[in-house]
Amino acid sequence: MNLKLYNTLTRKKEIFKPINKNNVGMYVCGPTIYNYVHIGNLRAYTFADILKRYLKFKNYRVKEVMNLTDVDDKTIRDSQKQGKSLKEFTKEYEKGFLEDIKNMNIEMPEVMPTATEHIKEMVEIVKNLLKKKIAYKTNDGIYFSIKKFKKYGKLSKTKIKKLKAGASERMLKDEYDKDNVNDFALWKFYTKEDGDVFWDTEIGKGRPGWHIECSAMSMKYLGQSFDIHTGGTDLIFPHHENEIAQSEAHTGKKFVKYWLHNEWILVDGRKMSKSLGNFYNLRDIIEKDYSAMELRYFYLTKIYNQKLNFTWMGLKASKISYQRLKNIISTIKDDKKINKKYISEFEDAMEDNLNTPKALQVLWRLVRDEKAIGKLRTIKKIDEVFGLKLLETEEIKIPTDILEIVKEREVARAKKNWKKADALREVLKKEGYAVDDTDKGSVVGKL
Ligand SMILES: [Zn+2]
């Protein structure tokens, strides 16, 4: 079997083959720490985590780098609004982000660099691009000349020719769309709007553009060419396109072999936006009595590069499935074996571009297979990838009156009185409990 991943660069599923034997270098575009991350961002980090865990499951040695963007247009703007220093402001959201990834059971990256600690590396790249005459100076900053990099547009399939008539030739802002393909800022000269945020460097007093940050941090820790770069589809243009241009123009080498992008999260079928009031973060989810693991399960119900529609009903369905799964698993006894058949079915699903919904089905079939051997250890192995904490049991206290109903239902089932058994199941459901029939009797859990 071969792991196949959808590479945005070629628009194809490709067999994954690392540059350096068993070692995988992987860069994850991390958060801009100016706010708590929303459920769309969390999907991106959960996807990267599943990918990393699966690579480790396949015995690769993975080095993951995830950056924290602690200086850009947004962090400066919002720190000033709150009257805080940039550092004081970003520290708070850095802390929030670390809590979120811990709650989501996302493994800590091997390296988590911040942009403000890598200004020197950024300046080195800009200096070299100036020397090569691929970058040039203007009165407001240093820009990358996209016409000097022939492959510009290869990731996003953007054509330079499509430059909008009348569009300016340069883009100082970090974020813009394809209608504004332009030379982009590598370095922004100081203006008084930047307040006390600046660095006095050989290329002038100012601050880096957002795109150069990721090029500098990724290459520092993973080398000039590395295996995997991930992010949301919204980062393909301009962020990742510009990363490729800067890095490859700087080194003359291919920057990244596999570009993997996760799709959007929609909320009730619509794009998430603050104006629609459908913008959720993990704190909002937990406030409504859902756990981070239930959200993680919800993410796994769709392949990462397909759009995922978030609804509260959908999350509730995931909550019920997740609780059931855990309840049943809590009754399974260890027989010190691994079930190779199910492991291989699990791998088949995962090797097809990380098809987690299919892999979840394999897990459910295993859990319900009364004749399967090695169930517990196989589930444990699968959960090394899913990261759902399936074997962790919390104390669930079931009131005695509920247990009475469960017992009554077992008696009805023993007498093959299915009608009564179904009616009692409904009673339990109304009380907020789910019951599952396993080979070892009924298992009851909270809905
Ligand atoms: Zn990035």
Coordinates of C-alpha atoms and ligand atoms in Angstrom, one line a residue:
M1 CA 0.0 0.0 0.0
N2 CA 1.0 3.5 -0.7
L3 CA 0.0 6.7 1.0
K4 CA -1.6 9.0 -1.6
L5 CA -2.1 12.7 -0.9
Y6 CA -3.7 15.4 -2.9
N7 CA -1.0 17.8 -4.0
T8 CA -2.4 21.3 -4.8
L9 CA 0.7 22.0 -6.8
T10 CA -0.2 19.3 -9.4
R11 CA -3.9 19.0 -8.7
K12 CA -3.5 15.3 -8.4
K13 CA -3.4 12.6 -5.8
E14 CA 0.3 11.5 -5.6
I15 CA 2.1 8.7 -3.9
F16 CA 3.9 10.2 -0.9
K17 CA 7.7 9.8 -1.0
P18 CA 9.8 11.9 1.4
I19 CA 12.9 13.7 0.1
N20 CA 15.1 12.1 2.8
K21 CA 14.2 8.4 3.3
N22 CA 12.2 8.0 6.5
N23 CA 12.4 11.6 7.6
V24 CA 9.5 14.0 7.0
G25 CA 9.8 17.7 7.3
M26 CA 6.4 19.4 7.6
Y27 CA 5.4 23.1 7.9
V28 CA 2.0 24.1 9.2
C29 CA 1.0 27.7 8.7
G30 CA 0.0 28.6 12.2
P31 CA -2.3 31.2 13.6
T32 CA -2.1 34.9 13.6
I33 CA -2.4 35.5 17.3
Y34 CA -4.7 38.5 17.3
N35 CA -7.8 36.6 18.4
Y36 CA -9.0 33.2 19.6
V37 CA -8.9 30.8 16.6
H38 CA -12.2 29.8 15.1
I39 CA -13.5 26.4 14.2
G40 CA -12.3 26.8 10.6
N41 CA -8.8 27.3 11.9
L42 CA -9.1 24.4 14.3
R43 CA -10.1 22.2 11.4
A44 CA -6.8 23.1 9.7
Y45 CA -4.7 22.2 12.8
T46 CA -6.7 19.0 13.4
F47 CA -6.1 17.9 9.8
A48 CA -2.4 18.6 10.1
D49 CA -2.3 16.7 13.3
I50 CA -4.1 13.7 11.8
L51 CA -1.6 13.8 8.9
K52 CA 1.4 13.9 11.3
R53 CA 0.0 11.1 13.5
Y54 CA -0.6 8.9 10.4
L55 CA 2.9 9.5 9.2
K56 CA 4.2 8.4 12.6
F57 CA 1.9 5.4 12.5
K58 CA 3.7 4.5 9.3
N59 CA 7.0 4.8 11.1
Y60 CA 8.2 8.0 9.6
R61 CA 10.2 10.4 11.7
V62 CA 8.3 13.6 11.5
K63 CA 9.6 17.1 12.3
E64 CA 6.8 19.5 12.4
V65 CA 7.2 23.3 12.5
M66 CA 4.2 25.5 13.2
N67 CA 4.7 29.2 13.3
L68 CA 2.9 31.9 15.3
T69 CA 2.4 35.1 13.4
D70 CA 2.9 37.7 16.1
V71 CA 3.6 40.7 13.9
D72 CA 1.5 41.7 10.8
D73 CA -1.1 44.3 9.8
K74 CA -3.8 42.7 12.0
T75 CA -1.8 42.3 15.2
I76 CA -0.5 45.9 15.0
R77 CA -4.0 47.3 14.3
D78 CA -5.8 45.4 17.1
S79 CA -3.1 45.8 19.7
Q80 CA -3.3 49.6 19.2
K81 CA -7.1 49.5 19.4
Q82 CA -6.7 47.9 22.8
G83 CA -3.9 50.3 23.9
K84 CA -1.5 47.4 24.6
S85 CA 2.0 46.7 23.4
L86 CA 2.3 44.2 20.6
K87 CA 3.9 41.7 22.8
E88 CA 1.5 42.0 25.7
F89 CA -1.4 41.7 23.2
T90 CA -0.2 38.7 21.3
K91 CA 1.0 36.8 24.4
E92 CA -2.6 36.5 25.6
Y93 CA -3.8 34.9 22.3
E94 CA -0.7 32.7 22.2
K95 CA -1.7 31.3 25.6
G96 CA -5.3 30.9 24.3
F97 CA -4.1 29.0 21.3
L98 CA -1.9 26.6 23.3
E99 CA -4.9 25.8 25.5
D100 CA -7.0 25.1 22.4
I101 CA -4.6 22.7 20.8
K102 CA -4.1 20.9 24.1
N103 CA -7.9 20.6 24.4
M104 CA -8.2 19.4 20.9
N105 CA -5.5 16.8 21.6
I106 CA -3.3 18.2 18.9
E107 CA 0.3 17.1 19.4
M108 CA 2.7 19.9 20.0
P109 CA 4.9 20.6 17.0
E110 CA 8.6 20.0 17.4
V111 CA 9.3 23.7 16.7
M112 CA 6.9 26.6 17.3
P113 CA 8.7 29.7 16.2
T114 CA 7.4 33.3 16.4
A115 CA 8.0 35.8 13.6
T116 CA 9.4 38.5 15.9
E117 CA 12.2 36.2 16.9
H118 CA 13.3 35.6 13.3
I119 CA 13.7 39.1 11.8
K120 CA 17.4 38.5 11.2
E121 CA 16.6 35.5 9.0
M122 CA 14.0 37.5 7.0
V123 CA 16.4 40.3 6.5
E124 CA 19.0 37.9 5.1
I125 CA 16.5 36.6 2.4
V126 CA 15.5 40.1 1.5
K127 CA 19.1 41.2 1.2
N128 CA 19.8 38.3 -1.2
L129 CA 16.7 39.1 -3.3
L130 CA 17.8 42.7 -3.6
K131 CA 21.3 41.6 -4.6
K132 CA 19.8 39.3 -7.3
K133 CA 17.6 42.3 -8.4
I134 CA 14.4 40.3 -7.9
A135 CA 13.5 42.7 -5.1
Y136 CA 13.5 46.4 -5.4
K137 CA 13.1 49.4 -3.0
T138 CA 10.5 52.1 -3.2
N139 CA 9.7 54.9 -0.7
D140 CA 7.3 52.7 1.3
G141 CA 9.0 49.3 1.3
I142 CA 10.9 46.6 -0.5
Y143 CA 8.9 44.6 -3.0
F144 CA 9.2 41.3 -4.8
S145 CA 9.0 41.7 -8.6
I146 CA 6.7 38.9 -9.7
K147 CA 7.7 39.3 -13.3
K148 CA 11.3 38.3 -12.4
F149 CA 10.1 34.9 -11.1
K150 CA 8.9 33.0 -14.2
K151 CA 7.0 30.3 -12.2
Y152 CA 4.9 32.9 -10.4
G153 CA 1.3 31.6 -10.2
K154 CA 2.2 27.9 -10.4
L155 CA 0.4 26.9 -7.2
S156 CA -2.8 29.0 -7.5
K157 CA -2.8 28.8 -11.3
T158 CA -2.9 32.6 -11.4
K159 CA -1.7 34.3 -14.6
I160 CA 0.2 37.5 -14.3
K161 CA -1.3 38.6 -17.6
K162 CA -4.7 38.8 -15.8
L163 CA -3.6 41.9 -14.0
K164 CA -6.7 44.0 -13.6
A165 CA -6.6 47.1 -15.7
G166 CA -5.9 50.2 -13.6
A167 CA -4.7 48.1 -10.6
S168 CA -1.7 49.5 -8.9
E169 CA 1.6 47.7 -9.5
R170 CA 2.4 47.1 -5.9
M171 CA 0.6 45.6 -2.9
L172 CA 1.7 46.9 0.5
K173 CA -1.1 45.1 2.4
D174 CA -0.6 41.5 3.6
E175 CA -3.9 40.2 2.4
Y176 CA -5.4 40.7 -1.1
D177 CA -7.2 38.6 -3.7
K178 CA -6.5 37.3 -7.2
D179 CA -7.9 40.4 -8.8
N180 CA -5.0 42.3 -7.3
V181 CA -2.0 40.2 -8.4
N182 CA 0.9 42.5 -7.9
D183 CA 4.4 42.9 -6.6
F184 CA 4.1 42.2 -2.9
A185 CA 5.9 43.7 0.1
L186 CA 8.8 41.8 1.6
W187 CA 9.6 44.7 4.0
K188 CA 7.5 47.7 5.0
F189 CA 9.3 50.9 5.9
Y190 CA 8.3 52.5 9.2
T191 CA 5.3 54.8 9.3
K192 CA 4.0 56.5 12.4
E193 CA 0.9 54.2 12.3
D194 CA 3.3 51.4 13.3
G195 CA 3.8 53.0 16.7
D196 CA 6.6 51.3 18.5
V197 CA 6.7 48.3 16.3
F198 CA 9.8 48.4 14.1
W199 CA 13.2 46.9 13.7
D200 CA 16.3 48.9 12.7
T201 CA 18.0 46.7 10.1
E202 CA 20.5 46.8 7.2
I203 CA 17.6 47.0 4.8
G204 CA 16.0 49.9 6.7
K205 CA 13.8 50.7 9.6
G206 CA 10.5 48.9 9.4
R207 CA 8.8 45.5 9.7
P208 CA 8.5 42.3 7.6
G209 CA 5.6 41.5 5.3
W210 CA 3.5 38.5 6.4
H211 CA 4.6 36.2 3.6
I212 CA 8.4 36.4 4.2
E213 CA 7.9 35.3 7.8
C214 CA 6.9 31.8 6.8
S215 CA 9.6 31.4 4.2
A216 CA 12.3 32.4 6.8
M217 CA 10.9 30.2 9.6
S218 CA 10.2 27.1 7.5
M219 CA 13.6 27.1 5.8
K220 CA 15.5 27.8 9.0
Y221 CA 14.2 24.6 10.7
L222 CA 13.4 22.3 7.7
G223 CA 16.1 23.3 5.1
Q224 CA 15.7 24.9 1.7
S225 CA 13.6 22.0 0.3
F226 CA 11.2 20.1 2.5
D227 CA 8.4 17.6 2.1
I228 CA 5.0 19.0 3.2
H229 CA 3.4 22.4 3.7
T230 CA -0.1 22.7 4.9
G231 CA -2.7 25.4 5.4
G232 CA -6.3 26.3 4.6
T233 CA -7.3 26.8 0.9
D234 CA -7.7 30.5 1.7
L235 CA -3.9 30.6 2.0
I236 CA -3.1 29.3 -1.5
F237 CA -3.2 32.9 -2.8
P238 CA -1.4 35.1 -2.1
H239 CA 0.3 33.7 0.9
H240 CA 1.6 30.3 -0.3
E241 CA 2.2 31.6 -3.9
N242 CA 4.4 34.3 -2.5
E243 CA 6.2 31.9 -0.1
I244 CA 7.1 29.8 -3.2
A245 CA 8.3 32.9 -5.1
Q246 CA 10.5 34.3 -2.4
S247 CA 12.0 31.0 -1.3
E248 CA 12.7 29.6 -4.7
A249 CA 14.1 32.9 -6.0
H250 CA 16.3 33.0 -3.0
T251 CA 17.7 29.5 -3.1
G252 CA 17.2 28.4 -6.7
K253 CA 15.8 25.1 -5.3
K254 CA 12.3 23.6 -5.2
F255 CA 10.8 24.9 -1.9
V256 CA 8.1 22.2 -1.1
K257 CA 7.3 18.8 -2.6
Y258 CA 3.7 18.4 -1.4
W259 CA 1.3 21.3 -0.8
L260 CA -1.8 20.1 1.2
H261 CA -4.8 22.4 1.8
N262 CA -7.9 21.8 3.9
E263 CA -11.2 23.2 2.7
W264 CA -13.5 25.8 4.4
I265 CA -16.0 25.2 7.2
L266 CA -19.4 26.5 6.4
V267 CA -21.9 27.3 9.1
D268 CA -25.5 26.4 8.2
G269 CA -24.4 26.3 4.6
R270 CA -23.0 29.9 4.7
K271 CA -19.5 31.3 4.9
M272 CA -18.5 32.1 8.5
S273 CA -18.4 35.8 9.1
K274 CA -18.6 38.1 12.0
S275 CA -21.4 40.1 10.4
L276 CA -23.6 36.9 10.2
G277 CA -22.9 36.2 13.8
N278 CA -21.9 32.6 12.9
F279 CA -18.3 32.9 14.0
Y280 CA -17.5 30.2 16.6
N281 CA -14.4 29.4 18.5
L282 CA -13.7 26.5 20.8
R283 CA -14.9 28.4 23.9
D284 CA -18.3 28.9 22.2
I285 CA -18.5 25.2 21.5
I286 CA -17.7 24.2 25.1
E287 CA -20.1 26.7 26.5
K288 CA -22.9 24.9 24.7
D289 CA -21.9 21.7 26.5
Y290 CA -19.9 20.0 23.7
S291 CA -16.4 18.7 24.3
A292 CA -13.3 19.3 22.2
M293 CA -13.2 15.6 21.4
E294 CA -16.8 15.7 20.1
L295 CA -15.7 18.5 17.8
R296 CA -12.7 16.5 16.8
Y297 CA -15.0 13.5 15.9
F298 CA -17.2 15.9 13.9
Y299 CA -14.1 17.0 11.9
L300 CA -13.3 13.4 11.1
T301 CA -16.7 12.8 9.5
K302 CA -15.5 14.6 6.4
I303 CA -12.3 14.3 4.3
Y304 CA -10.1 17.3 5.0
N305 CA -10.2 18.7 1.5
Q306 CA -13.9 18.7 1.2
K307 CA -16.1 21.5 2.5
L308 CA -17.6 20.7 5.9
N309 CA -20.9 22.2 6.9
F310 CA -21.1 23.0 10.6
T311 CA -24.6 22.9 12.2
W312 CA -25.5 22.4 15.9
M313 CA -27.5 19.4 14.8
G314 CA -24.5 17.9 13.1
L315 CA -22.4 18.4 16.1
K316 CA -25.0 16.8 18.3
A317 CA -25.0 13.7 16.0
S318 CA -21.3 13.5 16.4
K319 CA -21.6 13.9 20.2
I320 CA -24.0 11.0 20.3
S321 CA -21.9 8.8 18.1
Y322 CA -18.7 9.6 20.0
Q323 CA -20.4 8.9 23.4
R324 CA -21.7 5.6 22.1
L325 CA -18.4 4.6 20.7
K326 CA -16.7 5.2 24.0
N327 CA -19.4 3.4 26.0
I328 CA -19.1 0.3 23.9
I329 CA -15.4 0.4 24.0
S330 CA -15.4 0.6 27.8
T331 CA -16.9 -2.9 27.9
I332 CA -14.3 -4.6 25.6
K333 CA -11.7 -6.8 27.4
D334 CA -8.1 -6.9 26.3
D335 CA -6.9 -10.2 24.7
K336 CA -3.4 -8.9 24.0
K337 CA -3.7 -9.2 20.2
I338 CA -3.9 -6.9 17.2
N339 CA -6.5 -7.5 14.5
K340 CA -4.5 -7.3 11.2
K341 CA -7.5 -7.4 9.0
Y342 CA -9.0 -4.3 10.5
I343 CA -5.7 -2.5 10.7
S344 CA -5.2 -3.1 7.0
E345 CA -8.8 -1.8 6.2
F346 CA -8.0 1.2 8.3
E347 CA -4.8 1.8 6.4
D348 CA -6.6 1.4 3.1
A349 CA -9.0 4.2 4.0
M350 CA -6.3 6.5 5.4
E351 CA -3.9 5.9 2.5
D352 CA -6.5 7.3 0.1
N353 CA -5.8 10.9 0.9
L354 CA -6.6 10.5 4.6
N355 CA -10.2 9.4 4.1
T356 CA -11.2 9.7 7.8
P357 CA -15.0 9.1 7.3
K358 CA -14.2 5.7 5.8
A359 CA -11.6 5.0 8.5
L360 CA -14.3 5.8 11.1
Q361 CA -16.6 3.3 9.5
V362 CA -13.9 0.6 9.8
L363 CA -13.6 1.4 13.5
W364 CA -17.3 1.1 14.0
R365 CA -17.4 -2.2 12.1
L366 CA -14.6 -3.5 14.4
V367 CA -16.3 -2.3 17.5
R368 CA -19.5 -4.1 16.5
D369 CA -17.9 -7.2 15.2
E370 CA -18.7 -9.8 17.9
K371 CA -16.2 -12.4 16.5
A372 CA -13.2 -10.1 16.0
I373 CA -10.1 -10.8 18.0
G374 CA -7.7 -8.2 19.4
K375 CA -10.4 -5.5 19.4
L376 CA -9.0 -3.3 22.3
R377 CA -5.4 -3.2 21.1
T378 CA -6.6 -2.5 17.5
I379 CA -8.8 0.3 18.7
K380 CA -5.9 1.7 20.7
K381 CA -3.7 1.6 17.6
I382 CA -6.3 3.3 15.4
D383 CA -6.7 6.0 18.1
E384 CA -3.0 6.8 17.9
V385 CA -4.0 8.4 14.6
F386 CA -7.5 9.7 15.4
G387 CA -6.5 11.1 18.8
L388 CA -10.0 10.8 20.1
K389 CA -9.0 9.5 23.6
L390 CA -11.3 6.6 23.0
L391 CA -9.8 4.5 25.8
E392 CA -10.0 7.2 28.4
T393 CA -12.9 6.6 30.7
E394 CA -14.5 9.3 32.7
E395 CA -16.8 8.4 35.6
I396 CA -20.3 8.4 34.2
K397 CA -22.8 8.2 37.1
I398 CA -26.0 6.6 35.9
P399 CA -29.0 7.1 38.4
T400 CA -30.6 4.0 39.8
D401 CA -34.0 4.7 38.2
I402 CA -32.4 4.7 34.8
L403 CA -30.6 1.5 35.6
E404 CA -33.9 0.0 36.5
I405 CA -35.3 0.8 33.1
V406 CA -32.2 -0.6 31.4
K407 CA -32.8 -3.9 33.4
E408 CA -36.4 -4.0 32.5
R409 CA -35.5 -3.6 28.8
E410 CA -32.9 -6.4 29.1
V411 CA -35.6 -8.7 30.4
A412 CA -37.9 -7.7 27.5
R413 CA -35.1 -8.4 25.0
A414 CA -34.5 -11.8 26.6
K415 CA -38.2 -12.6 26.1
K416 CA -37.8 -11.3 22.5
N417 CA -40.4 -8.6 23.3
W418 CA -38.9 -6.1 20.8
K419 CA -41.8 -3.8 20.9
K420 CA -41.4 -3.2 24.6
A421 CA -37.6 -3.0 24.3
D422 CA -37.9 -0.3 21.7
A423 CA -40.4 1.6 23.8
L424 CA -38.1 1.5 26.7
R425 CA -35.3 2.7 24.5
E426 CA -37.4 5.7 23.7
V427 CA -38.1 6.4 27.4
L428 CA -34.3 6.3 28.1
K429 CA -33.7 8.6 25.2
K430 CA -36.2 11.1 26.6
E431 CA -34.3 11.0 29.9
G432 CA -31.1 11.7 28.0
Y433 CA -29.5 8.3 27.9
A434 CA -28.5 6.0 25.0
V435 CA -28.4 2.3 25.2
D436 CA -26.4 -0.1 23.0
D437 CA -26.8 -3.8 22.8
T438 CA -23.4 -5.6 22.8
D439 CA -22.4 -9.2 23.1
K440 CA -21.8 -8.6 26.7
G441 CA -25.2 -7.1 27.4
S442 CA -26.6 -3.5 27.4
V443 CA -24.3 -0.5 27.7
V444 CA -25.9 2.7 28.8
G445 CA -24.4 6.2 28.5
K446 CA -25.4 9.8 28.5
L447 CA -26.5 11.4 25.3
Ligands
ZN1 ZN 2.2 31.0 6.6

